[in-house]
């Protein structure tokens, strides 16, 4: 079984569920994967932009190697500021996506 | 967030477009970090069962290729992929084709019946499989193997404007071998589209199945592939080439 994304505790689950519900049931599995990839890129951008270079390099290596437990451990040790930034960016991405999808 | 619903249901291509737009934006803002924004859009067509994957077994000739030689072939392909686009010298081209034909157990060429692709080495982007019809009318008709599809921007061929009627017919549904030398993966796919949305940045497009089975999404590959013709061969069908020994 696949691990959930390392940032799943920071996702607004209600917003995510609303987006997934927009898809037909046979497409939902693919939609979940693409949505995770979208959120993963958003989270990665926050880490690059907001962490000091040496810290971002460390965590980007964990992301590249799909080190799920390493990422979980790393996240637990982080100050609240970076978690807030991650949460905000993920929320904003979900809102932006939802508005685009329903606007089509 | 209010629970808004659209009817009919939203299409996956809208989601994929959002993914691509966002990824392009991150790469524009953070160009030196491009490798951390992989091209993967893992469409779990595992919906599609593994039975649907055409694993092409290598011919027994593969076993005669020593591991070291195999590594060398992939390393050579890697270095060619990373070079600025150049035409290979004829001798080098023929030698490479021979090595690859020996490796895969079926004939592989960069030129077929005096036809070439605009590029042999280039970057592949994921293109929505739902894009069924190109401006040149290559409607997808046979759905059986439709999951392994690639596109190339044939409009870049020097004499496309003179011979497009012939080219449209000749290139359509050609079997191509897509090699990802960075992951040592290869996929056979059909050429089903002759245009790309962004041909200056990407020279090839691949359906989600091609991107996934070829591991073209991987940070090591970053979409870079080598693409060859496969002359008509009844024993080679679209699917991943099984190189595991």
Tab-separated table of C-alpha atoms in Angstrom:
chain	number	residue	atom	x	y	z
A	1	UNK	CA	0.000	0.000	0.000
A	2	UNK	CA	1.257	3.449	-0.867
A	3	UNK	CA	2.084	5.921	1.895
A	4	UNK	CA	-0.041	9.061	2.029
A	5	UNK	CA	1.879	12.218	1.059
A	6	UNK	CA	4.310	13.389	3.754
A	7	UNK	CA	2.386	16.674	4.057
A	8	UNK	CA	-1.017	15.048	4.447
A	9	UNK	CA	-1.440	16.298	8.027
A	10	UNK	CA	-1.245	19.862	6.714
A	11	UNK	CA	-3.932	19.457	4.047
A	12	UNK	CA	-7.429	20.840	4.442
A	13	UNK	CA	-9.166	17.502	3.987
A	14	UNK	CA	-12.566	19.032	3.407
A	15	UNK	CA	-11.263	21.177	0.542
A	16	UNK	CA	-9.462	18.222	-0.937
A	17	UNK	CA	-12.563	16.028	-0.742
A	18	UNK	CA	-14.638	18.697	-2.511
A	19	UNK	CA	-12.237	18.624	-5.448
A	20	UNK	CA	-12.138	14.841	-5.669
A	21	UNK	CA	-15.945	14.766	-5.643
A	22	UNK	CA	-15.935	16.798	-8.840
A	23	UNK	CA	-14.694	13.741	-10.725
A	24	UNK	CA	-16.579	10.659	-11.773
A	25	UNK	CA	-15.896	7.668	-9.580
A	26	UNK	CA	-13.782	5.878	-12.219
A	27	UNK	CA	-11.560	8.957	-12.516
A	28	UNK	CA	-11.160	9.633	-8.816
A	29	UNK	CA	-8.122	7.431	-8.323
A	30	UNK	CA	-6.253	9.238	-11.110
A	31	UNK	CA	-7.486	12.588	-9.785
A	32	UNK	CA	-6.132	11.813	-6.299
A	33	UNK	CA	-2.704	11.025	-7.752
A	34	UNK	CA	-2.581	14.181	-9.831
A	35	UNK	CA	-3.827	16.270	-6.928
A	36	UNK	CA	-1.113	14.805	-4.708
A	37	UNK	CA	1.475	15.686	-7.373
A	38	UNK	CA	0.114	19.261	-7.511
A	39	UNK	CA	0.284	19.599	-3.724
A	40	UNK	CA	3.707	17.986	-3.587
A	41	UNK	CA	5.038	20.612	-6.016
A	42	UNK	CA	3.389	23.396	-3.991
A	43	UNK	CA	4.941	22.114	-0.757
A	44	UNK	CA	8.338	21.711	-2.434
A	45	UNK	CA	8.213	25.329	-3.640
A	46	UNK	CA	7.510	26.533	-0.093
A	47	UNK	CA	10.457	24.568	1.282
A	48	UNK	CA	12.805	25.996	-1.361
A	49	UNK	CA	11.580	29.550	-0.910
A	50	UNK	CA	11.320	29.698	2.855
A	51	UNK	CA	13.956	27.456	4.372
A	52	UNK	CA	17.633	28.343	4.685
A	53	UNK	CA	19.579	26.761	1.813
A	54	UNK	CA	21.210	24.018	3.865
A	55	UNK	CA	17.883	22.973	5.438
A	56	UNK	CA	16.056	22.986	2.108
A	57	UNK	CA	18.797	20.892	0.504
A	58	UNK	CA	18.453	18.329	3.268
A	59	UNK	CA	14.691	18.010	2.964
A	60	UNK	CA	14.745	18.047	-0.851
A	61	UNK	CA	17.023	15.036	-0.718
A	62	UNK	CA	14.456	13.271	1.471
A	63	UNK	CA	11.733	14.155	-1.030
A	64	UNK	CA	13.802	12.936	-3.995
A	65	UNK	CA	14.483	9.627	-2.301
A	66	UNK	CA	10.839	9.173	-1.254
A	67	UNK	CA	11.977	8.818	2.359
A	68	UNK	CA	8.507	8.967	3.878
A	69	UNK	CA	9.521	8.272	7.483
A	70	UNK	CA	12.448	10.705	7.229
A	71	UNK	CA	10.077	13.407	5.995
A	72	UNK	CA	7.572	12.735	8.768
A	73	UNK	CA	10.328	12.945	11.355
A	74	UNK	CA	11.710	16.108	9.790
A	75	UNK	CA	8.300	17.773	9.734
A	76	UNK	CA	7.685	17.003	13.421
A	77	UNK	CA	10.906	18.788	14.328
A	78	UNK	CA	10.108	21.959	12.401
A	79	UNK	CA	9.036	25.268	13.965
A	80	UNK	CA	5.413	26.254	13.621
A	81	UNK	CA	6.199	29.016	11.065
A	82	UNK	CA	7.133	26.675	8.247
A	83	UNK	CA	4.125	24.444	8.958
A	84	UNK	CA	1.872	27.520	8.749
A	85	UNK	CA	3.456	28.518	5.441
A	86	UNK	CA	2.988	25.020	4.080
A	87	UNK	CA	-0.617	24.898	5.254
A	88	UNK	CA	-1.378	28.274	3.693
A	89	UNK	CA	0.194	27.412	0.342
A	90	UNK	CA	-1.580	24.053	0.189
A	91	UNK	CA	-4.908	25.716	1.066
A	92	UNK	CA	-4.376	28.409	-1.529
A	93	UNK	CA	-3.492	25.830	-4.170
A	94	UNK	CA	-6.635	23.829	-3.413
A	95	UNK	CA	-8.797	26.963	-3.604
A	96	UNK	CA	-7.213	28.056	-6.860
A	97	UNK	CA	-7.658	24.602	-8.351
A	98	UNK	CA	-11.263	24.368	-7.259
A	99	UNK	CA	-12.103	27.743	-8.736
A	100	UNK	CA	-10.514	26.742	-12.046
A	101	UNK	CA	-12.276	23.397	-12.199
A	102	UNK	CA	-15.721	24.710	-11.387
A	103	UNK	CA	-15.188	27.672	-13.701
A	104	UNK	CA	-14.734	25.445	-16.745
B	1	UNK	CA	-14.839	26.081	1.165
B	2	UNK	CA	-18.366	25.721	-0.182
B	3	UNK	CA	-19.119	22.377	-1.731
B	4	UNK	CA	-19.649	23.310	-5.353
B	5	UNK	CA	-20.454	20.637	-7.871
B	6	UNK	CA	-20.204	20.745	-11.613
B	7	UNK	CA	-22.256	18.691	-13.949
B	8	UNK	CA	-21.209	16.815	-15.902
B	9	UNK	CA	-18.201	15.649	-13.953
B	10	UNK	CA	-14.916	17.460	-14.389
B	11	UNK	CA	-12.451	15.996	-16.826
B	12	UNK	CA	-8.997	14.834	-15.801
B	13	UNK	CA	-7.450	16.935	-18.546
B	14	UNK	CA	-8.487	20.085	-16.653
B	15	UNK	CA	-6.632	18.787	-13.606
B	16	UNK	CA	-3.603	17.855	-15.694
B	17	UNK	CA	-3.577	21.320	-17.250
B	18	UNK	CA	-3.548	22.898	-13.810
B	19	UNK	CA	-0.675	20.621	-12.817
B	20	UNK	CA	1.315	21.596	-15.925
B	21	UNK	CA	0.650	25.317	-15.524
B	22	UNK	CA	1.667	25.278	-11.871
B	23	UNK	CA	4.752	23.226	-12.544
B	24	UNK	CA	5.808	25.601	-15.312
B	25	UNK	CA	5.320	28.510	-12.918
B	26	UNK	CA	7.504	26.927	-10.226
B	27	UNK	CA	10.207	26.163	-12.783
B	28	UNK	CA	10.080	29.754	-14.026
B	29	UNK	CA	10.399	31.080	-10.483
B	30	UNK	CA	12.953	28.523	-9.308
B	31	UNK	CA	14.786	27.385	-12.450
B	32	UNK	CA	17.743	25.868	-10.637
B	33	UNK	CA	15.399	23.541	-8.757
B	34	UNK	CA	13.618	22.115	-11.818
B	35	UNK	CA	14.552	18.550	-10.949
B	36	UNK	CA	12.478	18.741	-7.777
B	37	UNK	CA	9.311	19.298	-9.807
B	38	UNK	CA	9.026	15.981	-11.621
B	39	UNK	CA	6.849	15.569	-14.682
B	40	UNK	CA	5.045	12.598	-13.227
B	41	UNK	CA	1.309	12.671	-13.287
B	42	UNK	CA	0.648	9.202	-12.022
B	43	UNK	CA	-2.682	8.375	-13.580
B	44	UNK	CA	-3.432	5.169	-11.800
B	45	UNK	CA	-4.683	3.364	-14.790
B	46	UNK	CA	-3.986	0.404	-12.627
B	47	UNK	CA	-7.597	0.544	-12.911
B	48	UNK	CA	-5.910	-0.902	-15.880
B	49	UNK	CA	-4.823	-4.224	-14.625
B	50	UNK	CA	-1.342	-5.485	-15.173
B	51	UNK	CA	-2.743	-7.801	-17.838
B	52	UNK	CA	-3.239	-4.784	-20.022
B	53	UNK	CA	0.433	-3.964	-19.972
B	54	UNK	CA	2.137	-5.469	-22.924
B	55	UNK	CA	5.440	-6.549	-21.522
B	56	UNK	CA	7.655	-7.164	-24.463
B	57	UNK	CA	10.100	-9.829	-23.530
B	58	UNK	CA	13.553	-9.245	-24.872
B	59	UNK	CA	14.752	-11.822	-27.269
B	60	UNK	CA	17.196	-14.373	-26.058
B	61	UNK	CA	19.899	-12.281	-27.681
B	62	UNK	CA	19.654	-9.965	-24.703
B	63	UNK	CA	21.181	-12.579	-22.492
B	64	UNK	CA	24.263	-12.519	-24.705
B	65	UNK	CA	24.903	-8.881	-23.898
B	66	UNK	CA	27.191	-8.681	-20.897
B	67	UNK	CA	25.948	-6.418	-18.105
B	68	UNK	CA	28.950	-4.152	-18.498
B	69	UNK	CA	28.280	-3.666	-22.196
B	70	UNK	CA	24.633	-2.973	-21.472
B	71	UNK	CA	25.641	-0.321	-18.919
B	72	UNK	CA	27.980	1.210	-21.463
B	73	UNK	CA	25.208	1.454	-24.054
B	74	UNK	CA	22.927	3.237	-21.620
B	75	UNK	CA	25.749	5.536	-20.499
B	76	UNK	CA	26.486	6.411	-24.103
B	77	UNK	CA	22.807	7.182	-24.681
B	78	UNK	CA	22.780	9.326	-21.539
B	79	UNK	CA	25.688	11.418	-22.781
B	80	UNK	CA	24.086	11.795	-26.235
B	81	UNK	CA	20.809	12.852	-24.629
B	82	UNK	CA	22.544	15.540	-22.586
B	83	UNK	CA	24.514	17.012	-25.497
B	84	UNK	CA	23.156	19.986	-27.428
B	85	UNK	CA	21.060	18.720	-30.348
B	86	UNK	CA	23.333	17.564	-33.131
B	87	UNK	CA	23.057	15.069	-35.907
B	88	UNK	CA	25.064	11.935	-35.272
B	89	UNK	CA	27.704	11.084	-37.811
B	90	UNK	CA	26.473	8.290	-40.071
B	91	UNK	CA	29.034	5.823	-38.746
B	92	UNK	CA	28.219	6.605	-35.126
B	93	UNK	CA	24.497	6.414	-35.905
B	94	UNK	CA	24.784	2.978	-37.493
B	95	UNK	CA	26.902	1.682	-34.625
B	96	UNK	CA	24.405	2.948	-32.053
B	97	UNK	CA	21.498	1.391	-33.962
B	98	UNK	CA	23.330	-1.929	-34.054
B	99	UNK	CA	24.052	-1.821	-30.327
B	100	UNK	CA	20.428	-1.000	-29.507
B	101	UNK	CA	19.075	-3.646	-31.862
B	102	UNK	CA	21.297	-6.211	-30.143
B	103	UNK	CA	20.224	-4.984	-26.728
B	104	UNK	CA	16.488	-5.072	-27.384
B	105	UNK	CA	16.391	-8.043	-29.706
B	106	UNK	CA	14.541	-6.252	-32.497
B	107	UNK	CA	15.636	-3.789	-35.157
B	108	UNK	CA	15.875	-0.161	-34.137
B	109	UNK	CA	16.737	2.729	-36.477
B	110	UNK	CA	16.985	6.509	-36.454
B	111	UNK	CA	15.914	6.651	-40.083
B	112	UNK	CA	13.306	4.522	-41.816
B	113	UNK	CA	12.608	4.572	-45.558
B	114	UNK	CA	14.406	7.930	-45.736
B	115	UNK	CA	12.135	9.381	-43.069
B	116	UNK	CA	13.460	10.851	-39.834
B	117	UNK	CA	12.038	12.365	-36.707
B	118	UNK	CA	12.807	16.063	-36.169
B	119	UNK	CA	14.885	15.002	-33.167
B	120	UNK	CA	16.186	11.677	-31.857
B	121	UNK	CA	17.078	12.999	-28.406
B	122	UNK	CA	14.823	15.380	-26.555
B	123	UNK	CA	12.551	16.113	-23.664
B	124	UNK	CA	9.161	14.465	-23.304
B	125	UNK	CA	6.204	16.044	-21.582
B	126	UNK	CA	3.048	14.365	-20.384
B	127	UNK	CA	0.171	15.167	-22.698
B	128	UNK	CA	-3.416	14.335	-21.866
B	129	UNK	CA	-4.516	11.068	-23.410
B	130	UNK	CA	-7.912	12.630	-23.968
B	131	UNK	CA	-6.414	14.789	-26.727
B	132	UNK	CA	-7.690	12.516	-29.395
B	133	UNK	CA	-7.452	14.593	-32.508
B	134	UNK	CA	-4.618	16.747	-33.692
B	135	UNK	CA	-5.128	19.682	-36.036
B	136	UNK	CA	-3.966	17.339	-38.779
B	137	UNK	CA	-6.692	14.864	-38.233
B	138	UNK	CA	-5.007	11.910	-36.617
B	139	UNK	CA	-8.096	10.750	-34.860
B	140	UNK	CA	-7.519	7.877	-32.479
B	141	UNK	CA	-9.416	4.969	-33.858
B	142	UNK	CA	-8.028	1.797	-32.392
B	143	UNK	CA	-8.360	2.011	-28.653
B	144	UNK	CA	-6.766	-1.311	-27.792
B	145	UNK	CA	-3.223	-0.017	-27.588
B	146	UNK	CA	-4.161	3.602	-27.106
B	147	UNK	CA	-2.492	3.908	-23.753
B	148	UNK	CA	0.994	3.811	-25.204
B	149	UNK	CA	0.931	6.911	-27.377
B	150	UNK	CA	3.527	9.503	-28.219
B	151	UNK	CA	3.587	12.695	-30.199
B	152	UNK	CA	6.351	14.538	-31.994
B	153	UNK	CA	6.284	17.971	-33.567
B	154	UNK	CA	6.585	16.882	-37.185
B	155	UNK	CA	5.971	20.422	-38.362
B	156	UNK	CA	9.666	20.921	-37.659
B	157	UNK	CA	10.608	18.614	-40.527
B	158	UNK	CA	12.354	20.719	-43.171
B	159	UNK	CA	9.967	19.862	-45.976
B	160	UNK	CA	6.777	19.376	-44.001
B	161	UNK	CA	5.114	22.230	-45.878
B	162	UNK	CA	5.806	20.464	-49.183
B	163	UNK	CA	5.080	16.894	-48.245
B	164	UNK	CA	2.676	17.076	-45.338
B	165	UNK	CA	0.033	14.991	-47.075
B	166	UNK	CA	2.506	12.161	-47.522
B	167	UNK	CA	4.027	12.632	-44.061
B	168	UNK	CA	0.669	12.615	-42.325
B	169	UNK	CA	-0.008	9.228	-43.820
B	170	UNK	CA	3.472	7.780	-43.401
B	171	UNK	CA	4.151	8.754	-39.798
B	172	UNK	CA	0.717	7.955	-38.463
B	173	UNK	CA	0.739	5.104	-35.953
B	174	UNK	CA	4.419	4.339	-36.582
B	175	UNK	CA	5.868	2.205	-33.837
B	176	UNK	CA	8.580	4.053	-31.942
B	177	UNK	CA	10.947	2.918	-29.224
B	178	UNK	CA	11.306	5.415	-26.385
B	179	UNK	CA	14.409	4.785	-24.315
B	180	UNK	CA	14.961	6.389	-20.926
B	181	UNK	CA	18.670	5.656	-20.455
B	182	UNK	CA	18.740	7.245	-17.003
B	183	UNK	CA	16.376	4.617	-15.631
B	184	UNK	CA	17.270	1.902	-18.123
B	185	UNK	CA	13.664	1.657	-19.240
B	186	UNK	CA	12.182	1.400	-22.700
B	187	UNK	CA	8.663	1.580	-24.060
B	188	UNK	CA	7.218	0.834	-27.477
B	189	UNK	CA	4.509	3.331	-28.401
B	190	UNK	CA	2.547	4.519	-31.397
B	191	UNK	CA	2.999	7.956	-32.886
B	192	UNK	CA	-0.518	9.333	-32.692
B	193	UNK	CA	-0.056	13.079	-32.898
B	194	UNK	CA	2.139	15.321	-35.031
B	195	UNK	CA	1.939	18.516	-32.997
B	196	UNK	CA	2.959	19.581	-29.520
B	197	UNK	CA	1.756	22.555	-27.497
B	198	UNK	CA	5.253	23.736	-26.580
B	199	UNK	CA	7.748	22.334	-29.110
B	200	UNK	CA	10.581	24.668	-28.162
B	201	UNK	CA	10.702	23.241	-24.644
B	202	UNK	CA	9.562	19.692	-25.314
B	203	UNK	CA	10.302	17.665	-28.415
B	204	UNK	CA	8.047	14.721	-27.566
B	205	UNK	CA	4.766	14.153	-25.817
B	206	UNK	CA	3.769	10.962	-24.060
B	207	UNK	CA	0.533	9.544	-22.707
B	208	UNK	CA	0.432	8.964	-18.972
B	209	UNK	CA	1.115	5.261	-19.504
B	210	UNK	CA	4.261	6.003	-21.491
B	211	UNK	CA	5.437	8.517	-18.877
B	212	UNK	CA	4.829	6.058	-16.078
B	213	UNK	CA	6.046	2.814	-17.626
B	214	UNK	CA	9.153	4.545	-19.000
B	215	UNK	CA	9.784	6.274	-15.643
B	216	UNK	CA	10.136	9.419	-17.705
B	217	UNK	CA	8.841	11.373	-14.711
B	218	UNK	CA	11.792	10.454	-12.530
B	219	UNK	CA	14.102	13.168	-11.170
B	220	UNK	CA	17.032	11.332	-12.749
B	221	UNK	CA	15.489	11.413	-16.200
B	222	UNK	CA	13.725	14.793	-16.047
B	223	UNK	CA	11.820	13.839	-19.178
B	224	UNK	CA	14.908	13.302	-21.338
B	225	UNK	CA	14.578	10.399	-23.764
B	226	UNK	CA	15.908	8.941	-26.985
B	227	UNK	CA	13.366	7.957	-29.650
B	228	UNK	CA	13.900	5.507	-32.516
B	229	UNK	CA	11.853	3.930	-35.281
B	230	UNK	CA	10.989	0.266	-35.144
B	231	UNK	CA	10.625	-1.127	-38.673
B	232	UNK	CA	7.369	-3.068	-39.145
B	233	UNK	CA	7.659	-6.146	-36.942
B	234	UNK	CA	4.728	-8.385	-36.067
B	235	UNK	CA	6.265	-9.445	-32.786
B	236	UNK	CA	6.699	-5.948	-31.365
B	237	UNK	CA	3.606	-4.272	-29.898
B	238	UNK	CA	3.093	-1.151	-27.817
B	239	UNK	CA	4.081	-1.727	-24.202
B	240	UNK	CA	6.988	-1.662	-21.860
B	241	UNK	CA	10.050	-3.582	-22.958
B	242	UNK	CA	11.006	-5.927	-20.184
B	243	UNK	CA	14.727	-5.544	-19.674
B	244	UNK	CA	14.885	-7.336	-16.329
B	245	UNK	CA	17.113	-10.300	-16.537
